[in-house]
CSV table of C-alpha atoms in Angstrom, one decimal:
chain,number,residue,atom,x,y,z
Y,146,MET,CA,-14.2,-32.7,-11.9
Y,147,THR,CA,-13.3,-29.5,-13.9
Y,148,GLN,CA,-16.1,-27.0,-14.4
Y,149,SER,CA,-16.9,-26.1,-17.9
Y,150,PRO,CA,-15.9,-22.4,-18.8
Y,151,ALA,CA,-19.4,-21.9,-20.1
Y,152,LEU,CA,-20.7,-22.7,-16.6
Y,153,ASP,CA,-18.1,-20.5,-14.9
Y,154,ALA,CA,-19.7,-17.1,-15.4
Y,155,ALA,CA,-21.3,-15.1,-12.7
Y,156,ALA,CA,-24.8,-14.0,-13.6
Y,157,GLY,CA,-25.7,-10.5,-14.7
Y,158,PRO,CA,-27.3,-8.6,-17.5
Y,159,SER,CA,-24.0,-7.1,-18.7
Y,160,VAL,CA,-22.2,-10.5,-18.6
Y,161,ASP,CA,-21.7,-12.2,-22.0
Y,162,PRO,CA,-21.2,-15.9,-21.1
Y,163,ALA,CA,-19.3,-16.6,-24.4
Y,164,GLU,CA,-16.8,-13.8,-23.6
Y,165,VAL,CA,-16.3,-15.2,-20.1
Y,166,ALA,CA,-15.8,-18.7,-21.4
Y,167,ARG,CA,-13.2,-17.5,-23.9
Y,168,PHE,CA,-11.0,-15.9,-21.3
Y,169,ALA,CA,-11.6,-18.6,-18.7
Y,170,ALA,CA,-10.2,-21.2,-21.2
Y,171,LEU,CA,-6.9,-19.2,-21.2
Y,172,ALA,CA,-6.8,-18.7,-17.4
Y,173,GLU,CA,-3.7,-20.7,-16.8
Y,174,GLU,CA,-1.7,-18.4,-19.0
Y,175,TRP,CA,-2.4,-15.1,-17.2
Y,176,TRP,CA,1.0,-14.8,-15.6
Y,177,ASP,CA,3.1,-16.1,-18.6
Y,178,PRO,CA,4.7,-13.0,-20.2
Y,179,THR,CA,5.4,-15.0,-23.4
Y,180,GLY,CA,2.0,-16.7,-23.6
Y,181,LYS,CA,-1.5,-15.7,-24.9
Y,182,PHE,CA,-1.5,-12.6,-22.6
Y,183,ARG,CA,1.8,-11.3,-23.8
Y,184,PRO,CA,0.2,-8.2,-25.2
Y,185,LEU,CA,-1.3,-7.3,-21.8
Y,186,HIS,CA,2.1,-7.8,-20.1
Y,187,LYS,CA,3.6,-5.4,-22.7
Y,188,PHE,CA,0.7,-2.9,-22.3
Y,189,ASN,CA,0.7,-3.0,-18.5
Y,190,PRO,CA,3.5,-0.5,-17.7
Y,191,VAL,CA,2.0,2.4,-19.6
Y,192,ARG,CA,-1.5,1.9,-18.3
Y,193,LEU,CA,-0.3,1.4,-14.7
Y,194,THR,CA,1.7,4.6,-14.9
Y,195,TYR,CA,-1.3,6.5,-16.2
Y,196,ILE,CA,-3.5,5.2,-13.5
Y,197,ARG,CA,-1.0,5.9,-10.7
Y,198,ASP,CA,-0.3,9.4,-11.9
Y,199,ARG,CA,-3.9,10.4,-12.5
Y,200,LEU,CA,-5.2,9.0,-9.2
Y,201,ALA,CA,-2.2,10.6,-7.3
Y,202,ARG,CA,-3.0,14.0,-8.9
Y,203,HIS,CA,-6.7,13.7,-8.2
Y,204,PHE,CA,-6.3,12.7,-4.5
Y,205,GLY,CA,-3.4,15.1,-3.9
Y,206,ARG,CA,-0.7,12.4,-3.6
Y,207,ASP,CA,2.9,12.2,-4.7
Y,208,PRO,CA,3.0,9.7,-7.5
Y,209,LEU,CA,6.6,8.9,-6.8
Y,210,ALA,CA,6.0,8.0,-3.2
Y,211,ALA,CA,6.6,4.4,-2.2
Y,212,LYS,CA,2.8,3.9,-1.7
Y,213,PRO,CA,1.0,6.8,-3.4
Y,214,LEU,CA,-2.4,5.0,-3.2
Y,215,ALA,CA,-2.2,4.2,0.5
Y,216,GLY,CA,-5.6,4.1,2.1
Y,217,LEU,CA,-7.6,4.3,-1.1
Y,218,ARG,CA,-10.2,1.6,-1.8
Y,219,VAL,CA,-9.8,0.6,-5.4
Y,220,LEU,CA,-12.1,-1.7,-7.4
Y,221,ASP,CA,-10.6,-3.6,-10.4
Y,222,ILE,CA,-13.6,-4.8,-12.5
Y,223,GLY,CA,-12.8,-7.7,-14.8
Y,224,CYS,CA,-9.5,-8.4,-13.1
Y,225,GLY,CA,-8.6,-11.6,-15.0
Y,226,GLY,CA,-5.5,-13.1,-13.4
Y,227,GLY,CA,-4.7,-10.0,-11.4
Y,228,LEU,CA,-2.2,-8.2,-13.7
Y,229,VAL,CA,-3.5,-4.8,-12.5
Y,230,ALA,CA,-4.8,-5.7,-9.0
Y,231,GLU,CA,-1.4,-6.8,-7.8
Y,232,PRO,CA,0.5,-3.6,-8.8
Y,233,MET,CA,-2.4,-1.5,-7.3
Y,234,ALA,CA,-1.9,-3.4,-4.0
Y,235,ARG,CA,1.8,-2.8,-4.1
Y,236,LEU,CA,1.1,1.0,-4.5
Y,237,GLY,CA,-0.7,0.8,-1.2
Y,238,ALA,CA,-4.4,0.6,-2.3
Y,239,ASN,CA,-6.9,-1.6,-0.6
Y,240,VAL,CA,-7.9,-3.6,-3.6
Y,241,VAL,CA,-11.2,-5.4,-4.3
Y,242,ALA,CA,-10.9,-7.2,-7.6
Y,243,ILE,CA,-13.8,-8.9,-9.3
Y,244,ASP,CA,-14.3,-11.1,-12.3
Y,245,ALA,CA,-17.3,-12.9,-13.9
Y,246,SER,CA,-15.1,-16.1,-14.2
Y,247,ALA,CA,-14.6,-18.2,-11.1
Y,248,ARG,CA,-11.5,-19.8,-12.8
Y,249,ASN,CA,-9.8,-16.4,-13.2
Y,250,ILE,CA,-10.5,-15.6,-9.6
Y,251,GLY,CA,-8.9,-18.8,-8.5
Y,252,ILE,CA,-5.8,-18.2,-10.6
Y,253,ALA,CA,-5.5,-14.6,-9.3
Y,254,SER,CA,-6.1,-15.5,-5.7
Y,255,THR,CA,-3.4,-18.3,-5.8
Y,256,HIS,CA,-0.9,-16.0,-7.4
Y,257,ALA,CA,-1.5,-13.1,-5.0
Y,258,ALA,CA,-1.1,-15.5,-2.0
Y,259,ARG,CA,2.2,-16.7,-3.5
Y,260,MET,CA,3.3,-13.0,-3.8
Y,261,GLY,CA,2.3,-12.2,-0.2
Y,262,LEU,CA,-0.4,-9.7,-1.3
Y,263,ALA,CA,-3.7,-9.2,0.5
Y,264,ILE,CA,-6.3,-8.6,-2.3
Y,265,ASP,CA,-10.0,-9.1,-1.9
Y,266,TYR,CA,-10.8,-11.3,-4.9
Y,267,ARG,CA,-14.5,-12.0,-5.6
Y,268,HIS,CA,-16.4,-14.0,-8.2
Y,269,THR,CA,-19.1,-11.5,-8.8
Y,270,THR,CA,-20.3,-8.6,-11.1
Y,271,ALA,CA,-20.5,-4.9,-11.0
Y,272,GLU,CA,-24.3,-5.1,-10.9
Y,273,SER,CA,-24.1,-7.2,-7.7
Y,274,LEU,CA,-21.8,-4.7,-6.0
Y,275,VAL,CA,-24.2,-1.9,-6.9
Y,276,ALA,CA,-27.1,-3.9,-5.4
Y,277,ALA,CA,-25.1,-4.4,-2.2
Y,278,GLY,CA,-24.5,-0.6,-1.9
Y,279,GLU,CA,-20.7,-0.7,-2.2
Y,280,GLN,CA,-18.7,2.3,-3.3
Y,281,PHE,CA,-15.0,2.9,-3.9
Y,282,ASP,CA,-12.5,5.8,-4.1
Y,283,ALA,CA,-11.5,4.6,-7.5
Y,284,VAL,CA,-12.9,2.1,-10.1
Y,285,LEU,CA,-10.9,0.6,-12.9
Y,286,SER,CA,-12.4,-1.0,-16.0
Y,287,LEU,CA,-9.6,-1.9,-18.3
Y,288,GLU,CA,-10.1,-3.7,-21.6
Y,289,VAL,CA,-13.5,-5.0,-20.3
Y,290,VAL,CA,-16.3,-2.9,-21.7
Y,291,GLU,CA,-15.7,-4.2,-25.3
Y,292,HIS,CA,-16.5,-7.7,-24.0
Y,293,VAL,CA,-19.8,-7.1,-22.1
Y,294,ALA,CA,-23.3,-7.6,-23.4
Y,295,ASP,CA,-24.6,-4.0,-22.7
Y,296,PRO,CA,-21.8,-1.4,-22.6
Y,297,ALA,CA,-23.9,1.6,-21.5
Y,298,SER,CA,-25.5,-0.4,-18.7
Y,299,PHE,CA,-22.2,-1.8,-17.6
Y,300,LEU,CA,-20.5,1.7,-17.5
Y,301,GLY,CA,-23.4,3.1,-15.6
Y,302,ASP,CA,-23.0,0.4,-13.0
Y,303,CYS,CA,-19.3,1.1,-12.8
Y,304,GLY,CA,-20.0,4.8,-12.3
Y,305,ARG,CA,-22.4,4.1,-9.5
Y,306,LEU,CA,-19.7,2.3,-7.7
Y,307,VAL,CA,-17.6,5.5,-7.5
Y,308,ARG,CA,-18.1,7.4,-4.3
Y,309,PRO,CA,-18.7,11.2,-4.5
Y,310,GLY,CA,-15.3,12.8,-5.0
Y,311,GLY,CA,-13.9,9.6,-6.4
Y,312,ALA,CA,-12.6,8.7,-9.9
Y,313,MET,CA,-12.8,6.1,-12.6
Y,314,VAL,CA,-10.4,4.8,-15.3
Y,315,VAL,CA,-11.7,3.1,-18.5
Y,316,ALA,CA,-9.4,1.6,-21.1
Y,317,THR,CA,-10.9,0.2,-24.3
Y,318,LEU,CA,-10.8,0.1,-28.1
Y,319,ASN,CA,-12.4,2.7,-30.4
Y,320,ARG,CA,-14.9,1.6,-33.0
Y,321,THR,CA,-13.0,2.9,-36.1
Y,322,PRO,CA,-11.8,1.3,-39.3
Y,323,LYS,CA,-8.2,1.8,-38.1
Y,324,ALA,CA,-9.0,-0.2,-34.9
Y,325,PHE,CA,-10.5,-3.0,-37.1
Y,326,LEU,CA,-7.3,-3.1,-39.2
Y,327,LEU,CA,-4.8,-2.9,-36.3
Y,328,ALA,CA,-6.6,-4.6,-33.3
Y,329,ILE,CA,-8.3,-7.4,-35.2
Y,330,VAL,CA,-6.8,-8.0,-38.6
Y,331,GLY,CA,-3.2,-7.1,-37.5
Y,332,ALA,CA,-3.1,-8.3,-33.9
Y,333,GLU,CA,-5.2,-11.4,-34.2
Y,334,TYR,CA,-4.8,-12.6,-37.8
Y,335,VAL,CA,-1.4,-11.3,-39.0
Y,336,LEU,CA,0.7,-11.1,-35.8
Y,337,GLY,CA,-1.1,-13.7,-33.8
Y,338,TRP,CA,-0.8,-11.7,-30.6
Y,339,MET,CA,-4.2,-13.0,-29.5
Y,340,PRO,CA,-6.4,-15.9,-30.4
Y,341,ARG,CA,-8.7,-15.1,-33.4
Y,342,GLY,CA,-12.1,-14.1,-32.3
Y,343,THR,CA,-10.8,-12.4,-29.1
Y,344,HIS,CA,-12.5,-9.1,-30.2
Y,345,GLU,CA,-15.6,-8.2,-32.1
Y,346,TRP,CA,-15.3,-4.8,-33.9
Y,347,LYS,CA,-19.0,-4.0,-33.4
Y,348,LYS,CA,-18.4,-4.2,-29.6
Y,349,PHE,CA,-15.7,-1.5,-29.6
Y,350,VAL,CA,-16.7,1.7,-27.9
Y,351,ARG,CA,-16.3,5.2,-29.1
Y,352,PRO,CA,-15.1,7.9,-26.7
Y,353,GLY,CA,-18.4,9.8,-26.9
Y,354,GLU,CA,-20.2,6.7,-25.9
Y,355,ILE,CA,-18.0,6.4,-22.8
Y,356,GLY,CA,-18.6,10.0,-21.9
Y,357,GLU,CA,-22.4,9.7,-22.3
Y,358,ALA,CA,-22.7,6.6,-20.2
Y,359,LEU,CA,-20.6,8.0,-17.4
Y,360,ARG,CA,-22.5,11.3,-17.4
Y,361,ALA,CA,-25.6,9.3,-16.6
Y,362,ALA,CA,-23.8,8.1,-13.5
Y,363,ASP,CA,-22.8,11.7,-12.5
Y,364,LEU,CA,-19.2,11.4,-13.7
Y,365,ALA,CA,-17.4,13.8,-15.9
Y,366,VAL,CA,-14.5,12.7,-18.2
Y,367,THR,CA,-11.6,15.1,-17.5
Y,368,ASP,CA,-8.9,13.4,-19.6
Y,369,MET,CA,-8.5,11.1,-22.5
Y,370,THR,CA,-5.3,9.7,-24.0
Y,371,GLY,CA,-4.5,7.3,-26.8
Y,372,VAL,CA,-2.1,4.4,-26.4
Y,373,ALA,CA,0.1,3.6,-29.3
Y,374,TYR,CA,2.5,0.6,-30.1
Y,375,ASN,CA,6.0,1.2,-31.2
Y,376,PRO,CA,7.1,-1.9,-33.2
Y,377,ILE,CA,10.7,-0.9,-33.2
Y,378,LEU,CA,11.0,-0.7,-29.4
Y,379,ASP,CA,8.3,-3.4,-28.9
Y,380,SER,CA,6.6,-1.1,-26.3
Y,381,TRP,CA,3.6,1.1,-25.8
Y,382,LYS,CA,3.4,4.8,-25.0
Y,383,LEU,CA,0.7,7.5,-24.5
Y,384,ALA,CA,-0.4,9.3,-27.6
Y,385,ARG,CA,-2.8,11.9,-28.9
Y,386,ASP,CA,-4.4,9.4,-31.3
Y,387,LEU,CA,-7.6,7.9,-29.9
Y,388,ASP,CA,-8.3,5.9,-33.0
Y,389,VAL,CA,-7.4,2.4,-31.6
Y,390,ASN,CA,-6.5,2.0,-27.9
Y,391,TYR,CA,-7.4,4.7,-25.5
Y,392,MET,CA,-8.0,5.5,-21.8
Y,393,ALA,CA,-10.4,7.8,-20.1
Y,394,PHE,CA,-10.2,9.4,-16.6
Y,395,ALA,CA,-13.5,10.5,-15.1
Y,396,VAL,CA,-14.4,12.1,-11.7
Y,397,LYS,CA,-17.5,12.3,-9.6
Y,398,ALA,CA,-18.3,15.6,-8.0
């Protein structure tokens, strides 16, 4: 008997069951580069390069080494099907990847096993890891905070999971009119990149709100970059414009 996506969600105050159900319903398509998650597959190279380079610089590693993240314990929050967890493991990190959807964890675990990758996938929440006293060298929260029930609380928990001297990467969407036009009207209704209703503009998070929430968890944002789409090349690149997609890198003293 197949479990209903609505009953699939791990419990926690930051978990929005409707959001978990929405992505769980698409779980079988995570690894289809031409399917519903095509935008993430296109977006992945630029964000992976940013994460690798920033973490390598922070921890004094060579980003071009075969395994620049070797020995680092990295947490991927809201891992979905494992599109980021797997590359992090290939870069040498000891990866713990969590998701509020049991269905996503099942898909991710099966794919990682098929690829011969050892990734610690868990059906749990950031709050639960905080309660268990876990900490990591680096915490990743990529395109997740705009889907949770309480962004400030969620980011605070993410920050508490970073060990002293560690780092965190957040990727999300800015709450601007431009983001509404491009990320919702354009991406969902005109281009059909994602199912309609994937995003709610009121849940988008401004850079200042990211910084404030992370400061409460003793992290300081040291870098922010926008990510822009080039329709001619059908690819993404880092940009100065933070109005739509952006990433933040923060460190804990």
